[in-house]
Amino acid sequence: MKSKFALSIALCLSLSAASAASAESPRSELNQTLESADNAYKSKDYKHAQDFYTKALSLAKSAGANDPRVGTAMNGLAATFEAEGNKPQALNMYKQALQAKEASVGRIDVTLLPILDNLASFYRSTGDAENSLATYNRALSIRENSKAGETGDLAKNLNSIAAIYRQTAKYKEAEPILVRVVEVVEKVSGPDNPSVAVALNNLAVVYREQNKIKEAEGLYVRALKIREKAFGAESQETAASLSNLARVYREEGRFEEAEPLLKRVLAIIEKVEPESPSVVTALNNLAVVYKEEAKYPDAEAAYKRSAALEEKLKGATAYELAPILTNLALVLNVEAKDTEAEPVMKRVIDITEKNLGPDDPNLAIAISNLAELYRQQGKFADAETLMKRTLSIRTKSLGADNPEVATNHSDLALLYREQGKLTDAEPSFKDAIAIQEKYAKERPGELANSLNNLAKVYRDEGKLPESEELYKRSLALREQTYGANDSRVAASLRNYAILLRKMGKEGDANKLDARAEAIEANPENKVDIN
């Protein structure tokens, strides 16, 4: 932000000095004062910069009400106000600067650009996207109509507009602008200039947000080649491009291709700064890929290294440790190393509670992981205690009707059913369904699952008509949500058939089983009766 202001002010000063080459003494003093103000600003000596700009403003007004340097001095003065954090005064002065400059040069002159750039940047920094976009677009119109042609300033202007669209998730609007940025930067700097790689990366991000993964991949590959050529194969810039490309491979499920790239990233970063947060990030990214490849011992080792380094950098109770330790515990759980996973999960709970407090939803997640571990181990009483605690936290922090609360009720009900405690499971499933009914349009699959689960409880309790009604609703929801040939529909058909046989309706049950069998015959459908 500040460097942009300095650049804009310098541009104003050079224009003013050029227009005063043959000026008399008062004009020469004005230009010298503006130069002194600019130098003070760039040195972050805002007090003296403000004094100089104030003096320059007085001299400019004395030189004539329409002297273009009135706006120049006001622009510099506005920048000092902003640098000092006086936003209301800065905005007012930027507006005055623009009016003064327009009065002297008109509304389409290139000398308006430094003020427009600063004002647009100010609006953006204060979250006023609408005025920022309008101001950047006005500056863009002036640049496009000038004789300057395609320049680095044009690319910056376009980038700023695209950035606002990206911040407001208007990726379709940002895409053509960033395509143009690439074209402009290539013409200005040449196709192998590192600035082209930056432009390619920005466009790739927008492609990824629109799920145009192949397009993003192509741009990341180009950017990587440019950076390898410009900075070398082991540079930090190359490491950043490798990470970007690896991320695309991960999103495409191409983990075997992502792995060697992430190993290169780790090696580059460790060589330059072996104990840095960047190493922690690189280890975590590599661990994710190992986990997806089912290379659990490698994932475990990477997470342990990451956790150890993060603890060294930020302390044993830093919250940044929590997600790393959580991932480590989950990998240990997959490896059936429950005796190692349990203390790690408990540590996550302690760290989260100390940092976020006893009622934070993230604490509920940490506790639920340990509860699931206990459930797997058959420690049902311990699991139940923890599930009730997570239910209390989520109800208090998220509200009694939150979908996460419904999930908690459902998990508790499943725990009861697993123990054969059907009378306890029934009300918990009902509590889940009562909440999920309110989100049926947004989350129909969750409601279908709970209806199916309560139907099983009713079936096992001998409440056959009540069970049938719920199975019908669950089946209809799954067909509507997933399609008639989905494996979850087959699961509903199988469960409903079991009930029908219990009711003595063998013929109807056989029809449902036949439908389920046809769905299951498709090798793409994995059936998990639930």
Short mmCIF file of C-alpha atoms in Angstrom, two decimals:
data_model
loop_
_atom_site.label_atom_id
_atom_site.label_comp_id
_atom_site.label_asym_id
_atom_site.label_seq_id
_atom_site.Cartn_x
_atom_site.Cartn_y
_atom_site.Cartn_z
CA MET A 1 0.00 0.00 0.00
CA LYS A 2 2.61 2.53 1.07
CA SER A 3 4.95 1.74 -1.78
CA LYS A 4 2.09 2.31 -4.19
CA PHE A 5 1.48 5.74 -2.71
CA ALA A 6 5.15 6.59 -2.98
CA LEU A 7 5.15 5.59 -6.64
CA SER A 8 2.06 7.66 -7.36
CA ILE A 9 3.41 10.72 -5.61
CA ALA A 10 6.70 10.45 -7.46
CA LEU A 11 4.78 10.37 -10.72
CA CYS A 12 2.98 13.59 -9.77
CA LEU A 13 6.24 15.27 -8.89
CA SER A 14 7.93 14.36 -12.15
CA LEU A 15 5.00 15.74 -14.11
CA SER A 16 4.97 18.97 -12.12
CA ALA A 17 8.71 19.46 -12.49
CA ALA A 18 8.52 18.86 -16.22
CA SER A 19 5.82 21.48 -16.64
CA ALA A 20 7.89 24.01 -14.72
CA ALA A 21 11.20 23.73 -16.54
CA SER A 22 11.19 27.39 -17.53
CA ALA A 23 9.32 28.69 -14.50
CA GLU A 24 10.10 31.75 -12.46
CA SER A 25 11.49 31.58 -8.92
CA PRO A 26 8.16 31.04 -7.07
CA ARG A 27 7.39 28.02 -9.25
CA SER A 28 10.90 26.62 -8.71
CA GLU A 29 10.41 26.90 -4.94
CA LEU A 30 7.13 25.02 -5.27
CA ASN A 31 8.75 22.18 -7.16
CA GLN A 32 11.57 21.97 -4.63
CA THR A 33 9.04 21.85 -1.80
CA LEU A 34 7.12 19.06 -3.51
CA GLU A 35 10.36 17.13 -3.99
CA SER A 36 11.26 17.56 -0.31
CA ALA A 37 7.76 16.39 0.66
CA ASP A 38 8.06 13.33 -1.55
CA ASN A 39 11.46 12.43 -0.10
CA ALA A 40 10.17 12.78 3.46
CA TYR A 41 7.17 10.62 2.64
CA LYS A 42 9.30 7.88 1.13
CA SER A 43 11.46 7.98 4.27
CA LYS A 44 8.26 7.55 6.35
CA ASP A 45 8.88 10.93 7.96
CA TYR A 46 5.23 11.76 7.76
CA LYS A 47 5.33 14.80 10.03
CA HIS A 48 7.82 16.64 7.86
CA ALA A 49 6.14 15.32 4.69
CA GLN A 50 2.87 16.81 5.87
CA ASP A 51 4.56 20.14 6.61
CA PHE A 52 6.16 20.23 3.16
CA TYR A 53 2.95 19.27 1.36
CA THR A 54 1.03 21.92 3.30
CA LYS A 55 3.60 24.53 2.29
CA ALA A 56 3.53 23.30 -1.32
CA LEU A 57 -0.25 23.57 -1.34
CA SER A 58 -0.05 27.17 -0.19
CA LEU A 59 2.55 27.99 -2.86
CA ALA A 60 0.49 26.23 -5.56
CA LYS A 61 -2.64 28.18 -4.67
CA SER A 62 -0.59 31.40 -4.79
CA ALA A 63 0.58 30.45 -8.27
CA GLY A 64 -3.02 30.26 -9.47
CA ALA A 65 -6.27 28.62 -8.44
CA ASN A 66 -6.10 26.22 -11.39
CA ASP A 67 -2.42 25.35 -11.07
CA PRO A 68 -2.26 21.55 -11.54
CA ARG A 69 0.13 21.28 -8.60
CA VAL A 70 -2.68 22.15 -6.19
CA GLY A 71 -4.07 18.67 -6.80
CA THR A 72 -0.58 17.19 -6.63
CA ALA A 73 0.09 18.68 -3.20
CA MET A 74 -3.33 17.60 -1.94
CA ASN A 75 -2.71 14.05 -3.16
CA GLY A 76 0.54 13.91 -1.21
CA LEU A 77 -1.11 15.40 1.85
CA ALA A 78 -3.91 12.78 1.65
CA ALA A 79 -1.30 10.02 1.46
CA THR A 80 0.37 11.25 4.67
CA PHE A 81 -3.02 11.32 6.44
CA GLU A 82 -3.66 7.76 5.36
CA ALA A 83 -0.18 6.61 6.39
CA GLU A 84 -0.83 8.06 9.85
CA GLY A 85 -4.17 6.25 10.08
CA ASN A 86 -6.37 9.32 9.73
CA LYS A 87 -8.75 7.76 7.23
CA PRO A 88 -11.61 10.31 7.28
CA GLN A 89 -9.20 13.20 6.67
CA ALA A 90 -7.36 11.19 4.01
CA LEU A 91 -10.57 10.44 2.09
CA ASN A 92 -11.68 14.06 2.22
CA MET A 93 -8.31 15.25 0.96
CA TYR A 94 -8.16 12.67 -1.86
CA LYS A 95 -11.56 13.92 -3.06
CA GLN A 96 -10.38 17.54 -2.90
CA ALA A 97 -7.21 16.59 -4.78
CA LEU A 98 -9.24 14.98 -7.55
CA GLN A 99 -11.55 17.99 -7.85
CA ALA A 100 -8.62 20.41 -7.93
CA LYS A 101 -6.77 18.41 -10.57
CA GLU A 102 -9.93 18.08 -12.70
CA ALA A 103 -10.41 21.84 -12.52
CA SER A 104 -6.95 22.38 -14.01
CA VAL A 105 -6.60 19.54 -16.57
CA GLY A 106 -10.12 18.19 -17.18
CA ARG A 107 -11.58 14.75 -16.49
CA ILE A 108 -9.59 12.55 -18.88
CA ASP A 109 -6.02 13.73 -18.46
CA VAL A 110 -3.30 11.22 -17.55
CA THR A 111 -2.14 13.45 -14.67
CA LEU A 112 -5.31 12.40 -12.84
CA LEU A 113 -4.04 8.83 -12.62
CA PRO A 114 -1.88 9.09 -9.45
CA ILE A 115 -4.84 10.51 -7.51
CA LEU A 116 -7.30 7.97 -8.95
CA ASP A 117 -4.93 5.09 -8.17
CA ASN A 118 -4.48 6.26 -4.59
CA LEU A 119 -8.20 6.91 -4.08
CA ALA A 120 -9.15 3.51 -5.53
CA SER A 121 -6.57 1.81 -3.33
CA PHE A 122 -7.89 3.71 -0.31
CA TYR A 123 -11.46 2.58 -1.00
CA ARG A 124 -10.26 -1.00 -1.36
CA SER A 125 -8.32 -0.90 1.91
CA THR A 126 -11.44 0.30 3.75
CA GLY A 127 -13.63 -2.43 2.26
CA ASP A 128 -15.54 -0.14 -0.11
CA ALA A 129 -15.41 -2.47 -3.11
CA GLU A 130 -18.06 -0.59 -5.10
CA ASN A 131 -16.29 2.79 -5.07
CA SER A 132 -12.90 1.15 -5.45
CA LEU A 133 -14.03 -0.70 -8.58
CA ALA A 134 -15.60 2.41 -10.08
CA THR A 135 -12.44 4.45 -9.46
CA TYR A 136 -10.12 1.78 -10.87
CA ASN A 137 -12.34 1.52 -13.94
CA ARG A 138 -12.17 5.26 -14.46
CA ALA A 139 -8.37 5.12 -14.24
CA LEU A 140 -8.40 2.20 -16.69
CA SER A 141 -10.48 4.19 -19.18
CA ILE A 142 -7.98 7.06 -19.07
CA ARG A 143 -5.03 4.70 -19.53
CA GLU A 144 -6.66 2.93 -22.46
CA ASN A 145 -7.43 6.24 -24.18
CA SER A 146 -3.95 7.64 -23.66
CA LYS A 147 -1.07 7.26 -26.08
CA ALA A 148 0.97 5.30 -23.55
CA GLY A 149 -0.24 1.96 -24.92
CA GLU A 150 0.18 -1.30 -22.97
CA THR A 151 2.41 -0.70 -19.97
CA GLY A 152 3.14 -2.11 -16.56
CA ASP A 153 0.81 0.50 -15.05
CA LEU A 154 -2.01 -0.78 -17.26
CA ALA A 155 -1.35 -4.32 -16.01
CA LYS A 156 -1.41 -3.12 -12.39
CA ASN A 157 -4.69 -1.33 -13.01
CA LEU A 158 -6.25 -4.46 -14.51
CA ASN A 159 -4.88 -6.60 -11.70
CA SER A 160 -6.46 -4.34 -9.09
CA ILE A 161 -9.86 -4.64 -10.76
CA ALA A 162 -9.51 -8.42 -10.99
CA ALA A 163 -8.49 -8.58 -7.32
CA ILE A 164 -11.74 -6.90 -6.27
CA TYR A 165 -13.74 -9.37 -8.35
CA ARG A 166 -11.82 -12.24 -6.74
CA GLN A 167 -12.45 -10.89 -3.24
CA THR A 168 -16.17 -10.75 -3.96
CA ALA A 169 -16.11 -14.25 -5.54
CA LYS A 170 -16.97 -12.89 -9.01
CA TYR A 171 -14.56 -15.23 -10.75
CA LYS A 172 -16.23 -15.11 -14.15
CA GLU A 173 -15.75 -11.34 -14.21
CA ALA A 174 -12.14 -11.64 -13.05
CA GLU A 175 -11.16 -14.26 -15.64
CA PRO A 176 -11.15 -12.16 -18.86
CA ILE A 177 -9.38 -9.31 -17.07
CA LEU A 178 -6.59 -11.61 -15.88
CA VAL A 179 -6.32 -13.15 -19.35
CA ARG A 180 -5.67 -9.63 -20.59
CA VAL A 181 -3.13 -9.03 -17.81
CA VAL A 182 -1.13 -12.02 -19.04
CA GLU A 183 -1.21 -10.68 -22.58
CA VAL A 184 -0.12 -7.17 -21.50
CA VAL A 185 2.69 -8.40 -19.26
CA GLU A 186 3.99 -10.70 -22.00
CA LYS A 187 4.12 -7.80 -24.46
CA VAL A 188 5.72 -5.40 -21.99
CA SER A 189 8.21 -7.76 -20.36
CA GLY A 190 8.62 -10.68 -22.76
CA PRO A 191 7.22 -14.21 -22.46
CA ASP A 192 9.96 -15.47 -20.13
CA ASN A 193 9.90 -12.64 -17.62
CA PRO A 194 9.12 -13.66 -14.00
CA SER A 195 6.28 -11.13 -13.91
CA VAL A 196 4.51 -13.30 -16.49
CA ALA A 197 4.64 -16.19 -14.00
CA VAL A 198 2.89 -14.03 -11.41
CA ALA A 199 0.17 -13.14 -13.92
CA LEU A 200 -0.24 -16.81 -14.88
CA ASN A 201 -0.58 -17.81 -11.22
CA ASN A 202 -3.28 -15.20 -10.59
CA LEU A 203 -5.27 -16.44 -13.57
CA ALA A 204 -4.77 -20.06 -12.48
CA VAL A 205 -6.29 -19.28 -9.07
CA VAL A 206 -9.43 -17.96 -10.77
CA TYR A 207 -9.60 -21.07 -12.96
CA ARG A 208 -9.33 -23.28 -9.88
CA GLU A 209 -12.13 -21.40 -8.15
CA GLN A 210 -14.31 -22.17 -11.17
CA ASN A 211 -13.21 -25.82 -11.11
CA LYS A 212 -11.34 -25.40 -14.40
CA ILE A 213 -8.58 -27.61 -13.10
CA LYS A 214 -7.03 -28.54 -16.45
CA GLU A 215 -6.73 -24.90 -17.47
CA ALA A 216 -5.15 -24.05 -14.12
CA GLU A 217 -2.71 -26.92 -14.47
CA GLY A 218 -1.49 -25.65 -17.84
CA LEU A 219 -0.83 -22.18 -16.44
CA TYR A 220 1.00 -23.52 -13.39
CA VAL A 221 3.24 -25.64 -15.64
CA ARG A 222 4.10 -22.54 -17.71
CA ALA A 223 4.78 -20.48 -14.60
CA LEU A 224 7.04 -23.21 -13.22
CA LYS A 225 9.12 -23.32 -16.40
CA ILE A 226 9.52 -19.53 -16.38
CA ARG A 227 10.65 -19.47 -12.76
CA GLU A 228 13.04 -22.39 -13.15
CA LYS A 229 14.64 -20.60 -16.08
CA ALA A 230 14.75 -17.21 -14.36
CA PHE A 231 15.67 -18.16 -10.80
CA GLY A 232 17.00 -21.71 -10.97
CA ALA A 233 15.65 -25.13 -10.07
CA GLU A 234 16.25 -24.69 -6.33
CA SER A 235 14.91 -21.16 -5.81
CA GLN A 236 12.12 -20.13 -3.47
CA GLU A 237 10.15 -18.89 -6.46
CA THR A 238 10.42 -22.32 -8.07
CA ALA A 239 9.31 -23.93 -4.81
CA ALA A 240 6.18 -21.75 -4.80
CA SER A 241 5.33 -22.85 -8.36
CA LEU A 242 5.95 -26.49 -7.49
CA SER A 243 3.51 -26.15 -4.57
CA ASN A 244 0.87 -24.63 -6.82
CA LEU A 245 1.16 -27.41 -9.37
CA ALA A 246 1.15 -30.07 -6.67
CA ARG A 247 -2.04 -28.61 -5.27
CA VAL A 248 -3.75 -29.03 -8.63
CA TYR A 249 -2.57 -32.62 -8.83
CA ARG A 250 -3.99 -33.23 -5.36
CA GLU A 251 -7.33 -31.73 -6.37
CA GLU A 252 -7.38 -34.06 -9.38
CA GLY A 253 -6.52 -37.06 -7.20
CA ARG A 254 -3.12 -37.44 -8.90
CA PHE A 255 -1.26 -38.00 -5.66
CA GLU A 256 1.59 -39.99 -7.19
CA GLU A 257 2.43 -36.97 -9.36
CA ALA A 258 2.06 -34.52 -6.49
CA GLU A 259 4.42 -36.42 -4.18
CA PRO A 260 7.74 -35.81 -6.03
CA LEU A 261 6.88 -32.13 -6.47
CA LEU A 262 6.24 -31.70 -2.76
CA LYS A 263 9.46 -33.53 -1.93
CA ARG A 264 11.30 -31.02 -4.11
CA VAL A 265 9.54 -28.16 -2.33
CA LEU A 266 10.57 -29.50 1.07
CA ALA A 267 14.18 -29.98 -0.02
CA ILE A 268 14.40 -26.43 -1.42
CA ILE A 269 12.91 -24.78 1.65
CA GLU A 270 14.94 -26.82 4.13
CA LYS A 271 18.14 -25.92 2.31
CA VAL A 272 17.49 -22.19 2.66
CA GLU A 273 15.75 -22.06 6.06
CA PRO A 274 15.56 -25.47 7.77
CA GLU A 275 13.55 -24.30 10.78
CA SER A 276 10.87 -22.04 9.37
CA PRO A 277 7.06 -22.03 9.18
CA SER A 278 7.44 -22.78 5.46
CA VAL A 279 8.98 -26.14 6.33
CA VAL A 280 6.00 -26.90 8.57
CA THR A 281 3.64 -26.15 5.68
CA ALA A 282 5.68 -28.25 3.24
CA LEU A 283 5.70 -31.22 5.63
CA ASN A 284 1.95 -30.96 6.17
CA ASN A 285 1.26 -30.87 2.43
CA LEU A 286 3.48 -33.88 1.85
CA ALA A 287 1.84 -35.74 4.73
CA VAL A 288 -1.61 -35.20 3.18
CA VAL A 289 -0.43 -36.80 -0.04
CA TYR A 290 1.14 -39.71 1.80
CA LYS A 291 -2.14 -40.27 3.63
CA GLU A 292 -4.13 -40.24 0.37
CA GLU A 293 -1.68 -42.76 -1.09
CA ALA A 294 -2.18 -44.95 2.02
CA LYS A 295 1.51 -44.50 2.87
CA TYR A 296 0.60 -44.18 6.52
CA PRO A 297 4.08 -44.67 8.04
CA ASP A 298 5.40 -41.88 5.80
CA ALA A 299 2.45 -39.64 6.70
CA GLU A 300 3.00 -40.35 10.38
CA ALA A 301 6.69 -39.43 10.15
CA ALA A 302 5.93 -36.20 8.26
CA TYR A 303 3.28 -35.10 10.74
CA LYS A 304 5.57 -35.87 13.67
CA ARG A 305 8.36 -33.78 12.12
CA SER A 306 5.91 -30.98 11.42
CA ALA A 307 4.52 -31.01 14.96
CA ALA A 308 7.99 -31.04 16.51
CA LEU A 309 9.11 -28.06 14.44
CA GLU A 310 5.89 -26.12 15.05
CA GLU A 311 6.26 -26.70 18.79
CA LYS A 312 9.85 -25.45 18.63
CA LEU A 313 8.80 -22.34 16.71
CA LYS A 314 5.64 -21.40 18.60
CA GLY A 315 5.59 -23.32 21.88
CA ALA A 316 3.98 -26.45 23.25
CA THR A 317 0.54 -24.89 23.73
CA ALA A 318 0.27 -22.92 20.47
CA TYR A 319 -3.06 -23.49 18.75
CA GLU A 320 -1.29 -23.95 15.41
CA LEU A 321 -0.25 -27.35 16.76
CA ALA A 322 -3.84 -28.56 17.06
CA PRO A 323 -4.58 -29.35 13.37
CA ILE A 324 -1.19 -31.02 12.90
CA LEU A 325 -1.65 -33.21 15.98
CA THR A 326 -5.22 -33.99 14.92
CA ASN A 327 -4.02 -35.27 11.55
CA LEU A 328 -1.27 -37.25 13.25
CA ALA A 329 -3.78 -38.87 15.60
CA LEU A 330 -6.08 -39.81 12.74
CA VAL A 331 -3.20 -41.46 10.88
CA LEU A 332 -2.20 -43.34 14.03
CA ASN A 333 -5.80 -44.49 14.34
CA VAL A 334 -5.78 -45.82 10.78
CA GLU A 335 -2.55 -47.66 11.60
CA ALA A 336 -4.32 -49.22 14.62
CA LYS A 337 -1.89 -47.44 16.96
CA ASP A 338 -4.64 -46.43 19.35
CA THR A 339 -2.39 -46.31 22.40
CA GLU A 340 -0.37 -43.61 20.61
CA ALA A 341 -3.38 -41.85 19.13
CA GLU A 342 -5.23 -41.40 22.42
CA PRO A 343 -2.69 -39.14 24.21
CA VAL A 344 -2.29 -37.07 21.05
CA MET A 345 -6.05 -36.51 20.88
CA LYS A 346 -6.14 -35.57 24.55
CA ARG A 347 -3.36 -33.06 23.93
CA VAL A 348 -5.37 -31.51 21.09
CA ILE A 349 -8.31 -31.11 23.46
CA ASP A 350 -6.11 -29.40 26.08
CA ILE A 351 -4.50 -27.06 23.54
CA THR A 352 -7.84 -26.13 21.99
CA GLU A 353 -9.55 -25.47 25.31
CA LYS A 354 -6.66 -23.32 26.57
CA ASN A 355 -6.59 -21.23 23.41
CA LEU A 356 -10.26 -21.01 22.46
CA GLY A 357 -12.15 -21.62 25.67
CA PRO A 358 -14.55 -24.33 26.89
CA ASP A 359 -17.43 -23.49 24.55
CA ASP A 360 -15.72 -23.22 21.16
CA PRO A 361 -17.02 -25.42 18.29
CA ASN A 362 -13.44 -26.44 17.48
CA LEU A 363 -13.20 -27.98 20.93
CA ALA A 364 -16.28 -30.05 20.13
CA ILE A 365 -14.52 -31.41 17.04
CA ALA A 366 -11.44 -32.36 19.08
CA ILE A 367 -13.56 -34.09 21.71
CA SER A 368 -15.63 -35.94 19.09
CA ASN A 369 -12.45 -37.43 17.60
CA LEU A 370 -11.54 -38.94 20.96
CA ALA A 371 -15.13 -40.10 21.45
CA GLU A 372 -14.97 -41.97 18.14
CA LEU A 373 -11.71 -43.60 19.18
CA TYR A 374 -13.32 -44.80 22.41
CA ARG A 375 -16.33 -46.08 20.47
CA GLN A 376 -14.03 -48.11 18.22
CA GLN A 377 -12.34 -49.54 21.31
CA GLY A 378 -15.67 -50.49 22.84
CA LYS A 379 -15.31 -47.95 25.65
CA PHE A 380 -18.93 -46.94 25.26
CA ALA A 381 -19.36 -45.20 28.61
CA ASP A 382 -16.36 -42.94 27.94
CA ALA A 383 -17.55 -42.29 24.39
CA GLU A 384 -21.03 -41.40 25.61
CA THR A 385 -19.67 -38.92 28.17
CA LEU A 386 -17.61 -37.16 25.51
CA MET A 387 -20.46 -37.12 22.96
CA LYS A 388 -22.76 -35.50 25.51
CA ARG A 389 -20.10 -32.89 26.18
CA THR A 390 -19.75 -32.10 22.47
CA LEU A 391 -23.54 -31.88 22.21
CA SER A 392 -23.60 -29.35 25.05
CA ILE A 393 -20.83 -27.26 23.49
CA ARG A 394 -22.42 -27.18 20.04
CA THR A 395 -25.88 -26.42 21.38
CA LYS A 396 -24.50 -23.50 23.38
CA SER A 397 -22.18 -22.11 20.70
CA LEU A 398 -24.11 -22.86 17.50
CA GLY A 399 -27.73 -22.95 18.65
CA ALA A 400 -30.08 -25.83 19.35
CA ASP A 401 -31.30 -26.02 15.73
CA ASN A 402 -27.88 -26.08 14.05
CA PRO A 403 -27.21 -28.98 11.63
CA GLU A 404 -24.03 -29.84 13.57
CA VAL A 405 -26.17 -30.33 16.67
CA ALA A 406 -28.37 -32.71 14.67
CA THR A 407 -25.28 -34.70 13.68
CA ASN A 408 -24.31 -34.90 17.33
CA HIS A 409 -27.75 -36.25 18.28
CA SER A 410 -27.45 -38.82 15.50
CA ASP A 411 -23.97 -39.93 16.58
CA LEU A 412 -25.15 -40.39 20.13
CA ALA A 413 -28.16 -42.38 18.92
CA LEU A 414 -25.92 -44.65 16.85
CA LEU A 415 -23.76 -45.26 19.91
CA TYR A 416 -26.85 -46.28 21.88
CA ARG A 417 -28.05 -48.55 19.08
CA GLU A 418 -24.63 -50.18 18.87
CA GLN A 419 -25.00 -51.11 22.54
CA GLY A 420 -28.56 -52.34 22.01
CA LYS A 421 -30.00 -49.42 24.00
CA LEU A 422 -32.91 -48.86 21.65
CA THR A 423 -35.03 -46.91 24.11
CA ASP A 424 -32.18 -44.39 24.44
CA ALA A 425 -31.45 -44.33 20.70
CA GLU A 426 -35.03 -43.54 19.69
CA PRO A 427 -35.33 -40.05 21.28
CA SER A 428 -31.86 -39.06 20.08
CA PHE A 429 -32.74 -39.97 16.49
CA LYS A 430 -35.99 -38.04 16.85
CA ASP A 431 -34.07 -34.98 18.09
CA ALA A 432 -31.79 -35.22 15.04
CA ILE A 433 -34.73 -35.57 12.65
CA ALA A 434 -36.57 -32.59 14.19
CA ILE A 435 -33.60 -30.36 13.36
CA GLN A 436 -32.88 -31.93 9.96
CA GLU A 437 -36.50 -31.43 8.85
CA LYS A 438 -35.75 -27.68 8.94
CA TYR A 439 -32.84 -28.13 6.53
CA ALA A 440 -34.45 -30.77 4.31
CA LYS A 441 -34.00 -28.75 1.10
CA GLU A 442 -30.33 -27.98 1.77
CA ARG A 443 -29.36 -31.32 3.36
CA PRO A 444 -31.81 -34.01 2.21
CA GLY A 445 -29.24 -36.80 2.45
CA GLU A 446 -28.71 -36.26 6.17
CA LEU A 447 -32.44 -36.38 6.84
CA ALA A 448 -32.76 -39.56 4.77
CA ASN A 449 -30.00 -41.21 6.83
CA SER A 450 -31.65 -40.36 10.14
CA LEU A 451 -35.06 -41.53 8.94
CA ASN A 452 -33.46 -44.80 7.85
CA ASN A 453 -31.69 -45.20 11.20
CA LEU A 454 -34.82 -44.52 13.25
CA ALA A 455 -36.72 -46.97 11.02
CA LYS A 456 -34.20 -49.66 12.01
CA VAL A 457 -34.77 -48.89 15.69
CA TYR A 458 -38.54 -49.14 15.25
CA ARG A 459 -38.08 -52.40 13.33
CA ASP A 460 -35.97 -53.89 16.09
CA GLU A 461 -38.45 -52.66 18.71
CA GLY A 462 -41.30 -54.32 16.81
CA LYS A 463 -42.93 -51.02 15.83
CA LEU A 464 -43.41 -52.25 12.28
CA PRO A 465 -45.96 -49.76 10.84
CA GLU A 466 -43.93 -46.82 12.18
CA SER A 467 -40.78 -48.38 10.71
CA GLU A 468 -42.40 -48.82 7.28
CA GLU A 469 -43.51 -45.19 7.12
CA LEU A 470 -39.95 -43.99 7.78
CA TYR A 471 -38.39 -46.44 5.30
CA LYS A 472 -40.73 -45.14 2.60
CA ARG A 473 -39.75 -41.53 3.34
CA SER A 474 -36.05 -42.35 3.46
CA LEU A 475 -36.20 -44.27 0.17
CA ALA A 476 -38.07 -41.46 -1.58
CA LEU A 477 -35.59 -38.85 -0.33
CA ARG A 478 -32.59 -40.89 -1.47
CA GLU A 479 -34.10 -41.50 -4.92
CA GLN A 480 -34.83 -37.81 -5.25
CA THR A 481 -31.39 -36.76 -4.00
CA TYR A 482 -29.05 -39.34 -5.52
CA GLY A 483 -31.03 -40.87 -8.38
CA ALA A 484 -32.81 -44.21 -8.71
CA ASN A 485 -29.62 -46.21 -9.39
CA ASP A 486 -27.47 -45.00 -6.51
CA SER A 487 -25.94 -47.43 -4.02
CA ARG A 488 -27.64 -45.60 -1.13
CA VAL A 489 -30.99 -46.30 -2.75
CA ALA A 490 -30.01 -49.97 -2.93
CA ALA A 491 -29.24 -49.88 0.81
CA SER A 492 -32.70 -48.46 1.54
CA LEU A 493 -34.30 -51.13 -0.62
CA ARG A 494 -32.47 -53.90 1.25
CA ASN A 495 -33.42 -52.50 4.66
CA TYR A 496 -37.04 -52.02 3.64
CA ALA A 497 -37.13 -55.58 2.29
CA ILE A 498 -35.97 -56.93 5.66
CA LEU A 499 -38.89 -55.14 7.30
CA LEU A 500 -41.39 -56.41 4.75
CA ARG A 501 -40.34 -60.00 5.39
CA LYS A 502 -40.77 -59.40 9.09
CA MET A 503 -44.30 -58.21 8.25
CA GLY A 504 -44.96 -61.34 6.17
CA LYS A 505 -44.86 -59.52 2.81
CA GLU A 506 -42.42 -61.85 1.06
CA GLY A 507 -43.48 -60.95 -2.51
CA ASP A 508 -43.02 -57.22 -1.98
CA ALA A 509 -39.68 -57.86 -0.28
CA ASN A 510 -38.45 -59.91 -3.26
CA LYS A 511 -39.29 -57.04 -5.63
CA LEU A 512 -37.25 -54.61 -3.58
CA ASP A 513 -34.33 -57.03 -3.39
CA ALA A 514 -34.46 -57.47 -7.16
CA ARG A 515 -34.22 -53.70 -7.65
CA ALA A 516 -31.34 -53.53 -5.19
CA GLU A 517 -29.54 -56.39 -6.92
CA ALA A 518 -29.76 -54.59 -10.27
CA ILE A 519 -28.18 -51.49 -8.75
CA GLU A 520 -25.49 -53.51 -7.00
CA ALA A 521 -24.59 -55.27 -10.25
CA ASN A 522 -23.01 -52.01 -11.44
CA PRO A 523 -19.33 -52.26 -10.44
CA GLU A 524 -19.21 -48.50 -9.87
CA ASN A 525 -21.72 -48.78 -7.04
CA LYS A 526 -20.29 -49.71 -3.67
CA VAL A 527 -23.10 -50.72 -1.39
CA ASP A 528 -22.99 -50.07 2.33
CA ILE A 529 -26.30 -51.07 3.87
CA ASN A 530 -27.17 -48.16 6.17
#
